[in-house]
Structures are given as structure tokens and as C-alpha cells.
């Protein structure tokens, strides 16, 4: 109990001190071409949200060996659990409107950057030219 009070005091002191700048840490940066195969889930249903399609693209690449020219390897989404949380990471992150529309239509090259800012992970998606 005494340790908990000491930790609580230390946390309160830190909260009252000047805020420290914490830079976002880049965990992954890859490029992927969103092709026709990425627009459909494993059961053949058409996906309608950009984060669903990005997740399917990574499942296709890592699990099913389906890729398009330009698709790059990433160090995070080989793991099925990480692909499962990808949708929330994209929703919490930043996806340009044009990128979202392009992903849903297919036939675009996207750049995906995965960050950790100390309190949560998030994804930033842009269309590459």
C-alpha cells in the first residue's frame, strides 16, 4: 500500500511538472497496391470500408501469398492478431479522404505508416503518386 501511495505521489508530481515532448515512434512504413483481390474478404463478400480493405490486403500478402506488383513486406501485420486491431488503428489515425475513396475503389498505391505515440498506436494512410 505504501508503494502505491509513493507511485501515486510521483505520478501527481509528474503531472504538475512541465509536459515532456514525446515524439511518435514509427513502427512500420510500407507501400501496397490495392488490387481487386484486396476488395473482397475470404468469403467473397465485397468490402466497403478502407480499413477493411487494408486489413484484407495484409492478410492476402502475409497469409494467402496474394500480392500485386509494388506490395511491400511489413514487420507488423504477419500476425493475425495485429491485423485484427489494424481496423481500429486506421480509425484512430489519419486517412486522407481521397485515400479512403481510392482504397474502396481499388487500383491505387497507398503508403501506410504505423506509429506509437506512447499512449496508443495509430495508422496514417496516404495515396502515393
Coordinates of C-alpha atoms in Angstrom, one line a residue:
X1 CA 0.0 0.0 0.0
X2 CA 2.9 2.4 0.8
X3 CA 4.4 1.7 -2.6
X4 CA 1.1 2.6 -4.3
X5 CA 1.0 5.9 -2.4
X6 CA 4.6 6.6 -3.4
X7 CA 3.8 5.9 -7.0
X8 CA 0.7 8.0 -6.9
X9 CA 2.7 10.9 -5.5
X10 CA 5.3 10.5 -8.2
X11 CA 2.6 10.5 -10.9
X12 CA 1.0 13.6 -9.5
X13 CA 4.3 15.4 -9.3
X14 CA 5.0 14.5 -13.0
X15 CA 1.5 15.6 -14.0
X16 CA 2.1 19.1 -12.4
X17 CA 5.6 19.5 -14.0
X18 CA 6.2 20.8 -17.4
X19 CA 5.0 18.4 -20.1
X20 CA 7.6 16.4 -21.9
X21 CA 7.5 16.2 -25.6
X22 CA 7.1 12.7 -26.8
X23 CA 7.8 12.0 -30.4
X24 CA 5.7 9.5 -32.3
X25 CA 7.8 6.4 -33.0
X26 CA 7.5 5.0 -36.5
X27 CA 6.9 1.2 -36.1
X28 CA 6.3 0.4 -39.8
X29 CA 6.3 2.1 -43.2
X30 CA 5.2 0.2 -46.3
X31 CA 3.6 0.6 -49.7
X32 CA 0.8 -1.6 -51.0
X33 CA -1.1 -1.7 -54.3
X34 CA -4.8 -2.2 -53.6
X35 CA -5.9 -4.6 -56.2
X36 CA -9.1 -6.5 -57.0
X37 CA -8.3 -9.4 -54.6
X38 CA -8.0 -6.9 -51.7
X39 CA -11.5 -5.6 -52.2
X40 CA -13.2 -8.9 -51.2
X41 CA -12.9 -10.9 -48.0
X42 CA -12.1 -14.6 -47.8
X43 CA -15.7 -15.5 -48.2
X44 CA -16.1 -13.4 -51.4
X45 CA -18.1 -10.5 -49.9
X46 CA -17.2 -7.0 -51.2
X47 CA -15.6 -4.8 -48.5
X48 CA -16.9 -1.3 -48.2
X49 CA -14.6 0.5 -45.7
X50 CA -10.9 1.4 -46.3
X51 CA -9.7 -0.2 -43.0
X52 CA -11.4 -3.5 -44.0
X53 CA -9.6 -3.4 -47.4
X54 CA -6.2 -2.5 -45.8
X55 CA -6.6 -5.4 -43.4
X56 CA -7.5 -7.8 -46.3
X57 CA -4.5 -6.6 -48.3
X58 CA -2.2 -7.6 -45.4
X59 CA -4.0 -10.9 -44.9
X60 CA -3.6 -11.6 -48.6
X61 CA 0.1 -10.6 -48.6
X62 CA 1.1 -12.5 -45.4
X63 CA -1.3 -15.4 -45.1
X64 CA -2.5 -16.2 -48.6
X65 CA 0.5 -15.2 -50.6
X66 CA -1.6 -12.9 -52.8
X67 CA 0.2 -9.7 -53.8
X68 CA 0.4 -7.2 -56.6
X69 CA 3.4 -5.6 -58.1
X70 CA 4.6 -2.9 -55.7
X71 CA 3.3 -4.6 -52.5
X72 CA 6.0 -4.4 -49.7
X73 CA 6.6 -6.5 -46.7
X74 CA 5.8 -5.0 -43.3
X75 CA 7.0 -6.1 -39.8
X76 CA 3.7 -6.0 -38.0
X77 CA 0.7 -7.5 -39.9
X78 CA 2.0 -11.0 -40.4
X79 CA 0.4 -11.7 -37.0
X80 CA -3.3 -12.3 -37.3
X81 CA -4.0 -10.5 -34.0
X82 CA -2.2 -7.4 -35.3
X83 CA -4.3 -7.5 -38.4
X84 CA -7.4 -7.7 -36.3
X85 CA -6.6 -4.4 -34.5
X86 CA -5.5 -2.7 -37.7
X87 CA -9.0 -1.5 -38.4
X88 CA -9.2 0.4 -35.0
X89 CA -5.7 1.8 -35.6
X90 CA -6.8 3.2 -39.0
X91 CA -9.9 4.6 -37.5
X92 CA -7.9 6.3 -34.7
X93 CA -5.3 7.5 -37.2
X94 CA -5.4 9.6 -40.3
X95 CA -6.6 8.7 -43.7
X96 CA -6.9 11.3 -46.4
X97 CA -10.4 11.5 -47.9
X98 CA -9.0 10.8 -51.4
X99 CA -7.1 7.9 -50.0
X100 CA -10.2 6.4 -48.4
X101 CA -12.2 6.7 -51.6
X102 CA -9.3 5.3 -53.7
X103 CA -8.9 2.3 -51.4
X104 CA -12.6 1.5 -51.7
X105 CA -12.5 1.8 -55.5
X106 CA -9.2 -0.2 -55.7
X107 CA -6.4 0.2 -58.2
X108 CA -4.4 2.6 -56.1
X109 CA -0.9 2.5 -54.4
X110 CA -1.0 3.5 -50.8
X111 CA 1.7 4.3 -48.2
X112 CA 0.9 3.0 -44.7
X113 CA 2.8 4.3 -41.7
X114 CA 2.2 2.8 -38.3
X115 CA 3.0 4.9 -35.2
X116 CA 3.2 4.6 -31.5
X117 CA 2.9 7.9 -29.7
X118 CA 3.4 6.5 -26.2
X119 CA -0.3 6.1 -25.3
X120 CA -1.7 4.4 -28.4
X121 CA -0.8 3.1 -31.8
X122 CA -2.3 4.6 -34.9
X123 CA -2.0 4.4 -38.7
X124 CA -1.6 7.2 -41.3
X125 CA -2.6 6.3 -44.9
X126 CA -1.9 8.3 -48.0
X127 CA -2.2 7.6 -51.7
X128 CA 1.2 7.6 -53.5
X129 CA 1.5 9.0 -57.0

